[in-house]
């Protein structure tokens, strides 16, 4: 086994438009898993669903369109809802993967002392990519229904 001098890796995964990718149906299911049920669950459902938006560019206004994903930003709840949404991400990674989650800033980190440690990094990145891709696919599929 060839030993490295002590290498560390830190991979920042910044989801640029992460807040807009939060699928309402998935988030509401995750809230149920955390015990948010009954009237409180209905309140969150009403808070998230049946929203519309329109865009104004150079004086031209689009038609109203439904908002089927994303958390309303600028409130006290936006960060909390996003954290609930991504909280299961570490469970999608191989054992021993070290993560730090904060809002749309996710860090995958660790030490590389041998080639075996280096080989563990790729499955973690692949699983992370799959987790994000699955969320985007589900959200996109629901948008076209």
mmCIF file of C-alpha atoms in Angstrom:
data_model
loop_
_atom_site.group_PDB
_atom_site.id
_atom_site.type_symbol
_atom_site.label_atom_id
_atom_site.label_comp_id
_atom_site.label_asym_id
_atom_site.label_seq_id
_atom_site.Cartn_x
_atom_site.Cartn_y
_atom_site.Cartn_z
ATOM 1 C CA UNK A 1 0.000 0.000 0.000
ATOM 2 C CA UNK A 2 1.440 3.362 -1.016
ATOM 3 C CA UNK A 3 0.884 6.025 1.616
ATOM 4 C CA UNK A 4 0.210 9.623 0.742
ATOM 5 C CA UNK A 5 1.653 12.431 2.865
ATOM 6 C CA UNK A 6 -1.626 13.608 4.359
ATOM 7 C CA UNK A 7 -3.918 14.896 1.623
ATOM 8 C CA UNK A 8 -7.289 16.339 2.339
ATOM 9 C CA UNK A 9 -10.145 16.880 -0.037
ATOM 10 C CA UNK A 10 -13.005 19.257 0.226
ATOM 11 C CA UNK A 11 -15.627 19.345 -2.443
ATOM 12 C CA UNK A 12 -18.086 22.230 -2.361
ATOM 13 C CA UNK A 13 -21.380 21.447 -3.971
ATOM 14 C CA UNK A 14 -23.212 24.712 -4.354
ATOM 15 C CA UNK A 15 -26.621 24.311 -5.858
ATOM 16 C CA UNK A 16 -26.954 27.636 -7.639
ATOM 17 C CA UNK A 17 -30.707 27.441 -8.042
ATOM 18 C CA UNK A 18 -31.238 24.848 -5.315
ATOM 19 C CA UNK A 19 -34.100 26.638 -3.611
ATOM 20 C CA UNK A 20 -36.059 26.656 -6.874
ATOM 21 C CA UNK A 21 -35.568 22.885 -7.334
ATOM 22 C CA UNK A 22 -37.403 21.885 -4.174
ATOM 23 C CA UNK A 23 -40.337 19.794 -5.369
ATOM 24 C CA UNK A 24 -43.413 20.551 -3.243
ATOM 25 C CA UNK A 25 -44.722 16.977 -3.233
ATOM 26 C CA UNK A 26 -41.373 15.544 -2.136
ATOM 27 C CA UNK A 27 -40.979 18.213 0.547
ATOM 28 C CA UNK A 28 -44.480 17.574 1.904
ATOM 29 C CA UNK A 29 -43.730 13.831 2.090
ATOM 30 C CA UNK A 30 -40.474 14.521 3.922
ATOM 31 C CA UNK A 31 -42.315 16.773 6.373
ATOM 32 C CA UNK A 32 -44.674 13.852 7.135
ATOM 33 C CA UNK A 33 -41.661 11.575 7.757
ATOM 34 C CA UNK A 34 -40.431 14.098 10.336
ATOM 35 C CA UNK A 35 -43.794 14.008 12.105
ATOM 36 C CA UNK A 36 -45.375 17.122 10.621
ATOM 37 C CA UNK A 37 -48.967 15.928 10.183
ATOM 38 C CA UNK A 38 -52.515 17.138 10.608
ATOM 39 C CA UNK A 39 -53.247 20.853 10.644
ATOM 40 C CA UNK A 40 -49.575 21.818 10.601
ATOM 41 C CA UNK A 41 -49.004 19.707 7.475
ATOM 42 C CA UNK A 42 -52.045 21.316 5.849
ATOM 43 C CA UNK A 43 -50.643 24.738 6.723
ATOM 44 C CA UNK A 44 -47.350 23.922 4.968
ATOM 45 C CA UNK A 45 -49.284 22.515 2.004
ATOM 46 C CA UNK A 46 -51.271 25.749 1.706
ATOM 47 C CA UNK A 47 -48.075 27.784 2.123
ATOM 48 C CA UNK A 48 -46.327 25.970 -0.753
ATOM 49 C CA UNK A 49 -49.022 25.064 -3.237
ATOM 50 C CA UNK A 50 -51.312 27.049 -5.512
ATOM 51 C CA UNK A 51 -48.778 29.838 -6.051
ATOM 52 C CA UNK A 52 -48.381 31.640 -9.354
ATOM 53 C CA UNK A 53 -45.791 33.944 -10.843
ATOM 54 C CA UNK A 54 -45.302 36.171 -13.834
ATOM 55 C CA UNK A 55 -42.310 37.948 -15.317
ATOM 56 C CA UNK A 56 -41.959 41.505 -16.574
ATOM 57 C CA UNK A 57 -39.119 42.237 -19.040
ATOM 58 C CA UNK A 58 -38.741 45.543 -20.858
ATOM 59 C CA UNK A 59 -42.351 46.419 -20.139
ATOM 60 C CA UNK A 60 -43.730 43.099 -21.425
ATOM 61 C CA UNK A 61 -45.593 40.957 -18.926
ATOM 62 C CA UNK A 62 -45.883 37.188 -19.207
ATOM 63 C CA UNK A 63 -49.047 35.283 -18.400
ATOM 64 C CA UNK A 64 -49.400 33.878 -14.912
ATOM 65 C CA UNK A 65 -47.808 30.425 -14.500
ATOM 66 C CA UNK A 66 -48.131 27.929 -11.646
ATOM 67 C CA UNK A 67 -45.150 27.512 -9.322
ATOM 68 C CA UNK A 68 -44.771 23.780 -8.688
ATOM 69 C CA UNK A 69 -41.358 23.782 -7.075
ATOM 70 C CA UNK A 70 -39.199 25.987 -4.928
ATOM 71 C CA UNK A 71 -39.614 27.456 -1.498
ATOM 72 C CA UNK A 72 -40.771 31.051 -1.140
ATOM 73 C CA UNK A 73 -37.620 33.027 -0.429
ATOM 74 C CA UNK A 74 -37.218 35.890 1.958
ATOM 75 C CA UNK A 75 -39.155 34.249 4.757
ATOM 76 C CA UNK A 76 -37.991 32.599 7.935
ATOM 77 C CA UNK A 77 -39.149 29.251 6.609
ATOM 78 C CA UNK A 78 -37.180 29.089 3.352
ATOM 79 C CA UNK A 79 -33.925 27.900 4.932
ATOM 80 C CA UNK A 80 -35.700 25.490 7.285
ATOM 81 C CA UNK A 81 -37.692 23.910 4.446
ATOM 82 C CA UNK A 82 -34.606 23.553 2.277
ATOM 83 C CA UNK A 83 -32.650 21.896 5.096
ATOM 84 C CA UNK A 84 -35.511 19.449 5.640
ATOM 85 C CA UNK A 85 -35.483 18.764 1.897
ATOM 86 C CA UNK A 86 -31.755 17.902 1.732
ATOM 87 C CA UNK A 87 -31.404 16.359 5.195
ATOM 88 C CA UNK A 88 -31.443 12.777 3.846
ATOM 89 C CA UNK A 89 -28.630 13.431 1.365
ATOM 90 C CA UNK A 90 -25.882 11.966 3.624
ATOM 91 C CA UNK A 91 -27.781 8.654 3.787
ATOM 92 C CA UNK A 92 -27.429 8.383 -0.005
ATOM 93 C CA UNK A 93 -23.635 8.425 0.295
ATOM 94 C CA UNK A 94 -21.364 5.455 1.038
ATOM 95 C CA UNK A 95 -20.523 4.721 4.677
ATOM 96 C CA UNK A 96 -17.667 6.843 5.909
ATOM 97 C CA UNK A 97 -18.495 9.822 3.691
ATOM 98 C CA UNK A 98 -18.176 13.037 5.631
ATOM 99 C CA UNK A 99 -20.599 15.828 4.801
ATOM 100 C CA UNK A 100 -21.559 19.221 6.117
ATOM 101 C CA UNK A 101 -24.915 20.629 5.044
ATOM 102 C CA UNK A 102 -25.993 24.227 5.328
ATOM 103 C CA UNK A 103 -28.690 25.616 3.057
ATOM 104 C CA UNK A 104 -27.546 25.264 -0.549
ATOM 105 C CA UNK A 105 -23.913 24.846 0.510
ATOM 106 C CA UNK A 106 -22.968 21.186 0.820
ATOM 107 C CA UNK A 107 -19.465 19.991 1.578
ATOM 108 C CA UNK A 108 -18.090 16.517 1.039
ATOM 109 C CA UNK A 109 -14.745 16.210 2.796
ATOM 110 C CA UNK A 110 -12.172 13.831 4.228
ATOM 111 C CA UNK A 111 -8.544 12.757 4.337
ATOM 112 C CA UNK A 112 -6.708 10.722 1.755
ATOM 113 C CA UNK A 113 -3.988 8.598 3.312
ATOM 114 C CA UNK A 114 -3.870 5.887 0.642
ATOM 115 C CA UNK A 115 -5.189 4.915 -2.767
ATOM 116 C CA UNK A 116 -8.019 3.114 -0.977
ATOM 117 C CA UNK A 117 -9.138 6.413 0.547
ATOM 118 C CA UNK A 118 -8.909 8.095 -2.857
ATOM 119 C CA UNK A 119 -11.030 5.328 -4.377
ATOM 120 C CA UNK A 120 -13.786 6.014 -1.821
ATOM 121 C CA UNK A 121 -14.213 9.565 -3.078
ATOM 122 C CA UNK A 122 -15.593 8.664 -6.515
ATOM 123 C CA UNK A 123 -18.570 6.582 -5.285
ATOM 124 C CA UNK A 124 -19.488 9.395 -2.905
ATOM 125 C CA UNK A 125 -19.451 11.942 -5.733
ATOM 126 C CA UNK A 126 -21.372 9.556 -7.997
ATOM 127 C CA UNK A 127 -24.052 8.939 -5.357
ATOM 128 C CA UNK A 128 -24.322 12.655 -4.678
ATOM 129 C CA UNK A 129 -24.773 13.297 -8.372
ATOM 130 C CA UNK A 130 -27.442 10.565 -8.575
ATOM 131 C CA UNK A 131 -29.342 11.985 -5.584
ATOM 132 C CA UNK A 132 -29.463 15.462 -7.127
ATOM 133 C CA UNK A 133 -30.285 14.108 -10.607
ATOM 134 C CA UNK A 134 -33.179 12.013 -9.235
ATOM 135 C CA UNK A 135 -34.661 15.040 -7.467
ATOM 136 C CA UNK A 136 -34.378 17.120 -10.647
ATOM 137 C CA UNK A 137 -35.952 14.352 -12.767
ATOM 138 C CA UNK A 138 -38.880 13.921 -10.404
ATOM 139 C CA UNK A 139 -39.408 17.666 -10.246
ATOM 140 C CA UNK A 140 -39.164 18.037 -14.031
ATOM 141 C CA UNK A 141 -41.522 15.135 -14.703
ATOM 142 C CA UNK A 142 -44.146 16.652 -12.403
ATOM 143 C CA UNK A 143 -43.770 20.037 -14.089
ATOM 144 C CA UNK A 144 -44.821 18.539 -17.433
ATOM 145 C CA UNK A 145 -47.874 16.678 -16.156
#
